[in-house]
XYZ file of C-alpha atoms in Angstrom:
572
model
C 111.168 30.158 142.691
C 114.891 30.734 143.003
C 114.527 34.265 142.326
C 111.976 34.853 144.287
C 114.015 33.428 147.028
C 116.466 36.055 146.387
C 114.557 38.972 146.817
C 113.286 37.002 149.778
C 116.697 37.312 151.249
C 117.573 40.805 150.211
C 114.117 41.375 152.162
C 115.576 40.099 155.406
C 118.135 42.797 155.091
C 115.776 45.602 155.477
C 113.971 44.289 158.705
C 114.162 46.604 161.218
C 114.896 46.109 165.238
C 111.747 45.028 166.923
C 108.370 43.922 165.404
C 109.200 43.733 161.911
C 106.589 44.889 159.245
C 105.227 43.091 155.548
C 106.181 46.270 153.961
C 109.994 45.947 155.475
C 110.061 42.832 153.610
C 108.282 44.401 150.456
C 110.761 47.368 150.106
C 113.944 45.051 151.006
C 112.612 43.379 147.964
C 111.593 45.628 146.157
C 115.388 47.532 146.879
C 116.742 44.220 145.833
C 115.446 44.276 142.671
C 116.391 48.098 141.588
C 120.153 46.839 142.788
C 119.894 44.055 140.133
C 118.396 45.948 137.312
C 121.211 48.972 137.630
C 123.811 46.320 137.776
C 123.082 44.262 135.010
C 122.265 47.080 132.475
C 125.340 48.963 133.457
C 127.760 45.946 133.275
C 125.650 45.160 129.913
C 125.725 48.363 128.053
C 129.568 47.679 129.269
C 129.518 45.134 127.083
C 129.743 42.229 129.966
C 126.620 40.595 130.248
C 126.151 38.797 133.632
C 123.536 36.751 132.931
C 122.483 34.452 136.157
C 125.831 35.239 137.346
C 124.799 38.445 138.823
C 122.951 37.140 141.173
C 125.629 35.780 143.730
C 127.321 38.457 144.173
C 124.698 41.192 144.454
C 123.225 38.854 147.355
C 127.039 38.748 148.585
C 127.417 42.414 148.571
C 123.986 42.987 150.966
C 124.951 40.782 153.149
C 128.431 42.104 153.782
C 127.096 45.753 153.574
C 124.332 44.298 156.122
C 126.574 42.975 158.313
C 128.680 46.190 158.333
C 125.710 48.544 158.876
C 123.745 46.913 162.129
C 122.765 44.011 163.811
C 121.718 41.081 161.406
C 121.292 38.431 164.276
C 118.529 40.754 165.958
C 116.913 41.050 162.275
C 116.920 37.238 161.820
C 114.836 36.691 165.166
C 112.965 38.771 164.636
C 111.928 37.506 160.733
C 111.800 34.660 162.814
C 108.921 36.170 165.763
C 107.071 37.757 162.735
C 106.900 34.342 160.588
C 105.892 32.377 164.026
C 103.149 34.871 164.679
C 101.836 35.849 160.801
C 101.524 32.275 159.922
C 98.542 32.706 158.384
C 99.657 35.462 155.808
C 102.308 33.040 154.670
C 99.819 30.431 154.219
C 97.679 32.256 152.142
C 100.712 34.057 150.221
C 101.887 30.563 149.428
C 98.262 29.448 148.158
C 97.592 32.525 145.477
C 101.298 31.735 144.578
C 100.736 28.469 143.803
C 97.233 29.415 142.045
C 98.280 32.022 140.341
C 101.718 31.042 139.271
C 100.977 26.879 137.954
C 97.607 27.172 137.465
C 96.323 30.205 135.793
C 99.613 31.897 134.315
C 101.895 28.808 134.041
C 99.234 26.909 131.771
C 99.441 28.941 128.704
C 102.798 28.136 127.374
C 103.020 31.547 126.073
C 102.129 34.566 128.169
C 99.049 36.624 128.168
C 98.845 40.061 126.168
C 100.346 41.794 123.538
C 103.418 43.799 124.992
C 104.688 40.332 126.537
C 105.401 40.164 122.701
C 107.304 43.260 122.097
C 109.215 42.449 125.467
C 110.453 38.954 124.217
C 111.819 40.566 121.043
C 113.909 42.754 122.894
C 114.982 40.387 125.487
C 116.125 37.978 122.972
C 118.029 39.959 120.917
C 120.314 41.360 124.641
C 120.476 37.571 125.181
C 121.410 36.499 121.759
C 124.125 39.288 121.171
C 124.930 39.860 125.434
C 124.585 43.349 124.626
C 121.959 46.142 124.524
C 119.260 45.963 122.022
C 119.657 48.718 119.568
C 117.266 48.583 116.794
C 114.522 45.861 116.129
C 115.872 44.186 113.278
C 114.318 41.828 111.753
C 111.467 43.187 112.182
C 111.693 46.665 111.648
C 114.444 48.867 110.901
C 114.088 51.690 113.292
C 116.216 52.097 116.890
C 114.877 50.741 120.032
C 113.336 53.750 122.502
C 113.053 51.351 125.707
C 115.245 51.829 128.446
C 116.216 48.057 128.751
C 116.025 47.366 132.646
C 113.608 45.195 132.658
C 114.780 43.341 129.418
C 118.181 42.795 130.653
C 116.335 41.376 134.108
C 114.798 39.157 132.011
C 117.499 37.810 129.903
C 119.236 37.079 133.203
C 116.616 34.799 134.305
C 116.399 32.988 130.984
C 119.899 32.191 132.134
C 118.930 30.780 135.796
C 116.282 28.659 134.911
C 117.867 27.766 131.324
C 114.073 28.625 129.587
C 113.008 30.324 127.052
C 112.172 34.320 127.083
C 108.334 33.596 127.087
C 108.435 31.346 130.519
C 111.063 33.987 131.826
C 108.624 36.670 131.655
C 105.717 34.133 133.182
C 108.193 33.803 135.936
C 109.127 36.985 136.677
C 105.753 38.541 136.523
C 104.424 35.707 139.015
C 107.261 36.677 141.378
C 106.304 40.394 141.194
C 103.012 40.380 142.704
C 104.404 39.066 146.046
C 106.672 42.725 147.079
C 103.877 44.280 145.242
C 101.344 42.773 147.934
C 103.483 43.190 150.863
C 104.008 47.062 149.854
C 100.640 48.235 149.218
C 99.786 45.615 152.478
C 102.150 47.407 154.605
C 101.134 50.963 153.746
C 97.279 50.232 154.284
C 98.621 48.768 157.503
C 100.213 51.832 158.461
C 97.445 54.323 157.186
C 94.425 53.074 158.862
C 96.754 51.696 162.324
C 95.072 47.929 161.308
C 96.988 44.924 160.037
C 93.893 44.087 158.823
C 93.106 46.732 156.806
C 96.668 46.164 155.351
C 95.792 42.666 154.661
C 92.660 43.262 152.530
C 94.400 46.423 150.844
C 97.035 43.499 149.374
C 94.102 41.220 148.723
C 92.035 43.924 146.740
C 95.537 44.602 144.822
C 96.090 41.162 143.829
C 92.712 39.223 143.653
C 90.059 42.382 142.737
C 91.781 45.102 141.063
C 91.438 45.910 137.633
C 93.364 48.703 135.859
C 97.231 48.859 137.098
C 96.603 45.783 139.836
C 97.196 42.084 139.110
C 94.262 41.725 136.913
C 95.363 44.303 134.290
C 98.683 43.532 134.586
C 98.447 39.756 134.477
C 96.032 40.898 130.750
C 97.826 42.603 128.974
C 101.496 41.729 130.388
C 102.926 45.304 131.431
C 105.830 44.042 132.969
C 107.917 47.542 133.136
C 104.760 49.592 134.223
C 104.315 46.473 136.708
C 107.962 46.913 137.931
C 107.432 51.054 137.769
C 104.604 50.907 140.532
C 106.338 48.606 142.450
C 109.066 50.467 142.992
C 107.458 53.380 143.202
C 105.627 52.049 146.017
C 108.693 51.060 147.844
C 109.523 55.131 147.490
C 106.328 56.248 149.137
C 107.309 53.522 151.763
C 110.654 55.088 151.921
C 108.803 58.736 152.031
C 107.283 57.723 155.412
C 109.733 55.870 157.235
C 109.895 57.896 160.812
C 113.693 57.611 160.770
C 115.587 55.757 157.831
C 118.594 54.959 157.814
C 121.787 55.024 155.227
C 121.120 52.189 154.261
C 117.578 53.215 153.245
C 118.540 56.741 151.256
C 120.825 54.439 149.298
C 117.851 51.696 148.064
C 115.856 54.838 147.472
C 118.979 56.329 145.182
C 118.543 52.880 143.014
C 114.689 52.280 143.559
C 114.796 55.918 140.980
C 117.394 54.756 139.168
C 116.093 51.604 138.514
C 113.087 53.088 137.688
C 113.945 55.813 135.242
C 115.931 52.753 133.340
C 112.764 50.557 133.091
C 109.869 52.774 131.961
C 109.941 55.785 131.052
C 106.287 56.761 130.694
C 105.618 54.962 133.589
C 108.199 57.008 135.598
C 106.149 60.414 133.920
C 102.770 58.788 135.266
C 104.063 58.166 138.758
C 105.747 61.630 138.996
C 103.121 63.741 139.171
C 102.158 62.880 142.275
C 105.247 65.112 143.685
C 103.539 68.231 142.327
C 100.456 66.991 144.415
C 102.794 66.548 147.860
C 104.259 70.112 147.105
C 100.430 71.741 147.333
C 99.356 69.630 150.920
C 102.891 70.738 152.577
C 101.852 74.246 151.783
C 98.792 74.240 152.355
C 99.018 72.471 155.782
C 102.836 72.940 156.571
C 103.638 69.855 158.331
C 106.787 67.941 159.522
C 105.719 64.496 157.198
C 104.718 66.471 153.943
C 107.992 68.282 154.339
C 110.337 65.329 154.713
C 108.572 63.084 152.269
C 109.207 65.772 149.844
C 113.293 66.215 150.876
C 113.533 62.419 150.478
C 111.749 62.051 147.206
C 113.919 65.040 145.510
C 116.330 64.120 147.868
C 117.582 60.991 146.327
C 115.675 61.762 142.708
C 118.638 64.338 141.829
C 121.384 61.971 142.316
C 119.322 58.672 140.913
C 118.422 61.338 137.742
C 122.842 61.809 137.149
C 123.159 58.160 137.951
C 120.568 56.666 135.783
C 121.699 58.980 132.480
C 125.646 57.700 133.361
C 124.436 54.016 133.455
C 122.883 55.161 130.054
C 123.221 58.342 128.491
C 120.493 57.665 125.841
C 117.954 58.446 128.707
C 117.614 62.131 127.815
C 116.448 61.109 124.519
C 114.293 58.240 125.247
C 111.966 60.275 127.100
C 111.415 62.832 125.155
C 110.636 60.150 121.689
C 107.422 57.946 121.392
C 104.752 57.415 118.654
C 101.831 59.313 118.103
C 98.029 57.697 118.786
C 95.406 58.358 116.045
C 92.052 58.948 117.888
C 90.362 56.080 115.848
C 93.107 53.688 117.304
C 92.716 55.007 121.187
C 88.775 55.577 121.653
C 87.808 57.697 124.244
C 86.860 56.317 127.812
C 83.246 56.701 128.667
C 82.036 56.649 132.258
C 81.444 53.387 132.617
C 84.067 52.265 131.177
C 85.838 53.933 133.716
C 84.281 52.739 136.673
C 85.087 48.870 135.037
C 88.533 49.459 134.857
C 89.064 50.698 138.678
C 86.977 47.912 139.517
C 86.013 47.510 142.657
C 88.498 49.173 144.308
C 87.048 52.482 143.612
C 83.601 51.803 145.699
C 85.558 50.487 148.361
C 87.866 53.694 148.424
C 85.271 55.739 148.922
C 84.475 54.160 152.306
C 88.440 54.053 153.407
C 88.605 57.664 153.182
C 85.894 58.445 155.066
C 86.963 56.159 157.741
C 90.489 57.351 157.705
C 89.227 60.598 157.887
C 87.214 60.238 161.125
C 89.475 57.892 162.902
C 92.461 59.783 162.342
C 93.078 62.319 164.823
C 96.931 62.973 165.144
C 98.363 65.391 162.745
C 101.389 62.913 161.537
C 98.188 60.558 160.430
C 96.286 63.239 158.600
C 99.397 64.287 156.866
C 99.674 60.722 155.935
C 96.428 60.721 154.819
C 96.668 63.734 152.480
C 99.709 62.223 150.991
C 97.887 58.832 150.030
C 94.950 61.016 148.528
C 97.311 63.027 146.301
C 98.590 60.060 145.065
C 95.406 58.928 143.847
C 93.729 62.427 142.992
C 96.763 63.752 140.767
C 97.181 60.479 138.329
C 93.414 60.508 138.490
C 93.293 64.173 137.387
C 95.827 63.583 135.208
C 93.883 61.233 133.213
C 90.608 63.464 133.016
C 92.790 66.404 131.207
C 94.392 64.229 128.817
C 91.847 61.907 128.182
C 88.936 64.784 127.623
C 90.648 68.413 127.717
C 93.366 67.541 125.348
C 91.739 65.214 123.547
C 88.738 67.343 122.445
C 91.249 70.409 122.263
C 92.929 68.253 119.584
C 89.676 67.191 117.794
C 88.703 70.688 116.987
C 92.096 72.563 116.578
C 94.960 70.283 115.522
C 93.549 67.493 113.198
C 93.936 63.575 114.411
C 96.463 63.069 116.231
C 96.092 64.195 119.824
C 98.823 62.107 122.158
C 101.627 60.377 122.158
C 101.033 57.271 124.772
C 97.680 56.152 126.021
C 96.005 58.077 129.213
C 94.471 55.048 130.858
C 98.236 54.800 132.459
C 97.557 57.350 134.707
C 94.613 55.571 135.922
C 96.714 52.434 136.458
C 99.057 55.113 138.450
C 95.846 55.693 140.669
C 94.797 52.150 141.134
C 97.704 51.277 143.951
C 96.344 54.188 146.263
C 92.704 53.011 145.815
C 93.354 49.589 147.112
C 95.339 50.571 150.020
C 91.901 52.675 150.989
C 89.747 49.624 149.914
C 91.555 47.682 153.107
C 90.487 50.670 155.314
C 86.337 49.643 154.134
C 87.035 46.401 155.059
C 88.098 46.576 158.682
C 84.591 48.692 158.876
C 82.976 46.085 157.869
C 85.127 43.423 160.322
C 84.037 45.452 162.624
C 80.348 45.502 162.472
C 80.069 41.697 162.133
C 81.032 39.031 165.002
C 84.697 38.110 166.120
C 87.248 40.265 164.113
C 89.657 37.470 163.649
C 87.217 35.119 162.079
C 85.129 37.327 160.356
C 89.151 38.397 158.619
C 89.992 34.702 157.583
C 86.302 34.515 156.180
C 86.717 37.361 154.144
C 89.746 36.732 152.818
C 88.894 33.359 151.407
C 85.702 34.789 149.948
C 88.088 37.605 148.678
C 90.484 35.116 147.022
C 87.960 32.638 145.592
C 85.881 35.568 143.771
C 88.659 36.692 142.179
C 90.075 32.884 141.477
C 86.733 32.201 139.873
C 86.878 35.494 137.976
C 89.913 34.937 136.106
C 89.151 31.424 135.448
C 85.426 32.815 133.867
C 87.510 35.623 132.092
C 90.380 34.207 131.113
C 90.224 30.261 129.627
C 93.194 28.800 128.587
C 94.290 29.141 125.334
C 94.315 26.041 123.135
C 95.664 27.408 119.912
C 98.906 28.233 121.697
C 100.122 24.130 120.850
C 99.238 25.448 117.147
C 100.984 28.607 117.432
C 104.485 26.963 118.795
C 104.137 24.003 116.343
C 104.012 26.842 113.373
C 106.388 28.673 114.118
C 108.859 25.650 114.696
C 108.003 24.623 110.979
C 108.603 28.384 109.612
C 111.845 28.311 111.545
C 113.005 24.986 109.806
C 111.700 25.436 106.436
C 112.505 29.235 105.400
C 115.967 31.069 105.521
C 116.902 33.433 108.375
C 116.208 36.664 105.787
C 112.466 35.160 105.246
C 109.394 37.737 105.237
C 105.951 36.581 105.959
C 103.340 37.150 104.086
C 100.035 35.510 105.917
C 96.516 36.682 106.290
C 95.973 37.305 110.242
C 92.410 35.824 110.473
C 93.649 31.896 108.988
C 96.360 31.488 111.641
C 96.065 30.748 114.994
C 98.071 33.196 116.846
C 99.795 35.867 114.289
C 101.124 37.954 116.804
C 103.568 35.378 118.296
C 104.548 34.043 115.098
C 107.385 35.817 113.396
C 108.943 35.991 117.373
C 109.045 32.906 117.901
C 110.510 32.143 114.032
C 112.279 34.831 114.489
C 111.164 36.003 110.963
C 110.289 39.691 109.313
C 106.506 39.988 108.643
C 104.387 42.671 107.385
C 103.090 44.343 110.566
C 106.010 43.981 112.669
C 105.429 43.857 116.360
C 106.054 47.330 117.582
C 104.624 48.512 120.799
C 103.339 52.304 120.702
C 106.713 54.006 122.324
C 108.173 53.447 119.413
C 108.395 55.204 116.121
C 106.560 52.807 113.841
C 106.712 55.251 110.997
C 108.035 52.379 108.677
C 105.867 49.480 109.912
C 102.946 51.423 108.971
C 104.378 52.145 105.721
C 105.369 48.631 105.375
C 102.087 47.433 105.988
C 100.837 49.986 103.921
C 102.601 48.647 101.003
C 101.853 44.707 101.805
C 97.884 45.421 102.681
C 97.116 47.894 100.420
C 98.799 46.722 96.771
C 97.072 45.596 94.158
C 99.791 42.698 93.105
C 98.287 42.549 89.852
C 100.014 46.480 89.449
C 103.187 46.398 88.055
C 103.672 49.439 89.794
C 103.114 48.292 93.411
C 105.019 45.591 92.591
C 107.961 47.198 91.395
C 107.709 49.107 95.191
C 107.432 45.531 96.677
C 110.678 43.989 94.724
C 112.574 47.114 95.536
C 111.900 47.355 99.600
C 112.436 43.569 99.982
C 116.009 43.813 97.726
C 116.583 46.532 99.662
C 116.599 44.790 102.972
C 118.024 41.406 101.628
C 114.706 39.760 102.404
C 113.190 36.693 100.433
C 108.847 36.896 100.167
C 106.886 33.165 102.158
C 103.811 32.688 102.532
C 102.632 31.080 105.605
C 98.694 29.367 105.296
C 96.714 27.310 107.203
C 94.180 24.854 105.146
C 90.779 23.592 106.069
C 92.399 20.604 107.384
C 94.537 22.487 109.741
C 98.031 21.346 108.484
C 100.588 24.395 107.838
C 101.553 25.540 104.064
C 104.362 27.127 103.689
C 105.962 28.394 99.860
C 108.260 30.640 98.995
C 106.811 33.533 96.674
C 108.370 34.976 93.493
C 107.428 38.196 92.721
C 110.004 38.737 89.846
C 107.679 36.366 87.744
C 104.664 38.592 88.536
């Protein structure tokens, strides 16, 4: 928990004078973080990787500046006056912690998902070489599109905690949800003018959500997009602060920067939301719309020249990606739908309509309209690509209709649709007994549901003992230029294997933002040859010369024990 500490501390820095608020503490963290990621990629991509050593003197440098800029002893109290009186948050913070982080994610030894894989190849390779990943040799020889923040972030904390890549990642997505929480917390807190409503907008985030929120995330490991809406939540925060200060125009200068150098289609999901801010400040022309909209473009401009200076391949990376097949993205039917927003999509429905009748001021409203654009252009977003262009496509330009999946832009709409879940909530606190107590009741019932979900949904995974053990004995019995040649049904976790061996294998593990022209071909040429063809396997002896790779077969036998033979194909 070490880093977690350390954002905790970078938090501190943000507090403001008098009552201080979760989502001070969420976008002091959540600033904390963008600072870490800019640093460490540019000093890396300057060929000085800083590992764990970063760390120090990035917490050095706030302090200082912090100390410079106002009062820190008036800041401390007050963390002090908000911990003394919010006890309970911290209590139950500390609990899903503890749940979430030892018993549910900690006891796989591998994490959950499949880009968790494509991440740890990538992460390795920056902390093997203490440079920037550019192509994914062994397993494919093609350049690497990813922007590398998060990567770099996650080779550094390999470094702190001396663990492998796999239980970096476990840590550093259990340490995410907490700024996430206090952000999206804060911001229902300040919408609806109810700590509770703040409080069960962080709860529906972490324990209820579904696409985008904790429980998608935590599924399918999307650590960048993960980091993306974080920080992007710490802008909106930013967006309506009533009067920031330098200090705050700076973290928003890195919270872009950061974010344009951790995901780029992330970024593209989160950014259409400005479009939607541009049409409520004309249409209702006031003060908030108009300097959310300064600050966002504001500090984008100079976070856009930064970012592409920290790493000019930027330009490029955005613009590149692979191209879905409709067979391999099936279209989302209306059901589907309403089971990935989960539950925080019937509860959003009531937050709006109470925000809409409590709020009276025009500041509130304006706030309003700038929470419901967040949610209705991702959301909009999603219908065009996911049924205009898709059928557009179907009819008029063969197969291929995309080139990255539209269910992101629902995860871009699922932050917005907790925060107005919180607001349904404190109607219901208030139609039932003592506010206070019917809060604490709720929010136990809240947190074992969703404890009792994932453990229903999610079992542990045995075979990951299996999957370790294997790979150890491909590692020690094949050379470093071995290719695998296995059949995907007989072992027990293929998609870990050659990482964790560190070995070339016939469907490498690419994740879609790449161009996996050749690992289709390669597979192509493995799957689909008749090795009885002197033909295909004249292709077969010439790609694996070509690469200076040497054919193994990996199989499991009926009595489970691991066989492992190297495979001539001259003698065929």
């Amino acid at each position: 928990m070490l880093f977690l500490l350390i954002l905790f501390i970078g938090s501190i820095l943000f507090v403001r004078k008098g009552a201080p608020h979760a989502g001070d503490f969420g976008f002091g963290m959540a600033s904390m973080l963008a600072f870490v990621i800019t640093v460490q990629l540019f000093s890396t991509r300057a060929g000085q990787f800083m590992g764990g050593c970063i760390l120090p003197p990035v917490v050095c440098i706030y302090i200082l500046f912090d100390f410079i800029s106002h009062d820190a002893k008036t800041r401390v109290m007050g963390l002090f006056v908000w911990c003394k009186t919010h006890w309970q948050v911290l209590v139950y913070s500390c609990a899903g912690m503890l749940f979430f982080g030892y018993v549910m994610e900690w006891r796989d030894l591998l994490p959950r998902g499949t880009d968790c894989v494509h991440h740890a190849i990538i992460s390795q390779k920056i902390l093997n070489t203490f440079a920037l990943c550019p192509d994914w040799e062994p397993f494919a020889a093609t350049q690497v599109q990813y922007p590398q923040g998060m990567h770099v972030l996650l080779a550094a904390l390999a470094t702190i905690f001396h663990c492998a890549i796999p239980k970096a990642e476990q840590i550093l997505q259990t340490a995410l949800y907490v700024p996430s929480a206090l952000l999206i917390g804060g911001l229902g807190a300040k919408l609806f003018k109810s700590k509770a409503a703040g409080w069960f907008a962080g709860l529906t985030f972490v324990f209820l959500g579904n696409a985008g929120t904790f429980f998608s995330m935590w599924a399918w490991a999307g650590y960048p997009s993960m980091i993306g809406f974080l920080l992007f939540s710490a802008l909106v925060w930013y967006a309506l602060l009533p009067q920031p200060m330098i200090r705050d125009h700076a973290a928003a200068i890195l919270l872009w920067t950061s974010f344009a150098l951790t995901h780029h289609m992330t970024l593209l999901t989160s950014l259409v939301v400005l479009p939607g801010w541009a049409v409520i400040y004309f249409a209702t022309h006031t003060t908030l719309t108009r300097r959310a909209l300064i600050r966002m473009f504001g500090t984008g401009i100079p976070a856009a020249v930064l970012a592409i200076l920290v790493n000019p391949r930027l330009i490029q990376i955005h613009s590149s990606g692979d191209t879905f097949h409709l067979t391999s993205d099936p279209m989302t039917t209306a059901l589907h739908m309403l089971e990935l927003l989960g539950l925080p999509l019937a509860g959003a429905v009531f937050g709006m309509v109470y925000a809409k009748k409590t709020l009276k001021s025009k500041p509130e409203k304006a706030a309003l309209g700038l929470m419901l654009a967040w949610f209705l252009c991702p959301f909009l977003c999603f219908l065009i690509t996911e049924y205009g262009i898709r059928l557009y496509t179907l009819y008029f330009c063969e197969e291929e209709f995309t080139w990255f999946a539209p269910t992101r832009f629902l995860a871009a709409s699922a932050i917005p649709l907790s925060i107005f879940s919180g607001g349904a909530f404190v109607l219901l606190i208030k139609r039932f007994g003592n506010p206070r107590r019917v809060m604490y009741l709720l929010s136990v019932l809240v947190m074992v549901v969703g404890m009792v979900r994932y453990a229903i949904e999610f079992p542990s995974q045995p075979k990951q003992d299996d999957t370790i053990r294997l790979a150890e004995e491909v590692k020690k019995f094949t050379p470093e230029n071995a290719f695998l040649l296995y059949d995907s049904e007989n072992l027990p976790d293929p998609l870990w294997l050659p990482v964790l061996s560190w070995r070339a294998c016939v469907l490498a593990p690419l994740p879609a933002s790449e161009d996996r022209t050749e690992m289709r071909r390669t597979y192509h040429l493995f799957s689909k040859s008749d090795y009885k063809n002197e033909s295909d396997l004249e292709k077969i002896r010439k790609y694996l010369s070509g690469r200076g790779l040497e054919p193994w077969f990996v199989y499991i036998d009926e009595e489970g024990i691991a066989r492992i033979w190297k495979v001539n194909f001259q003698a065929m």
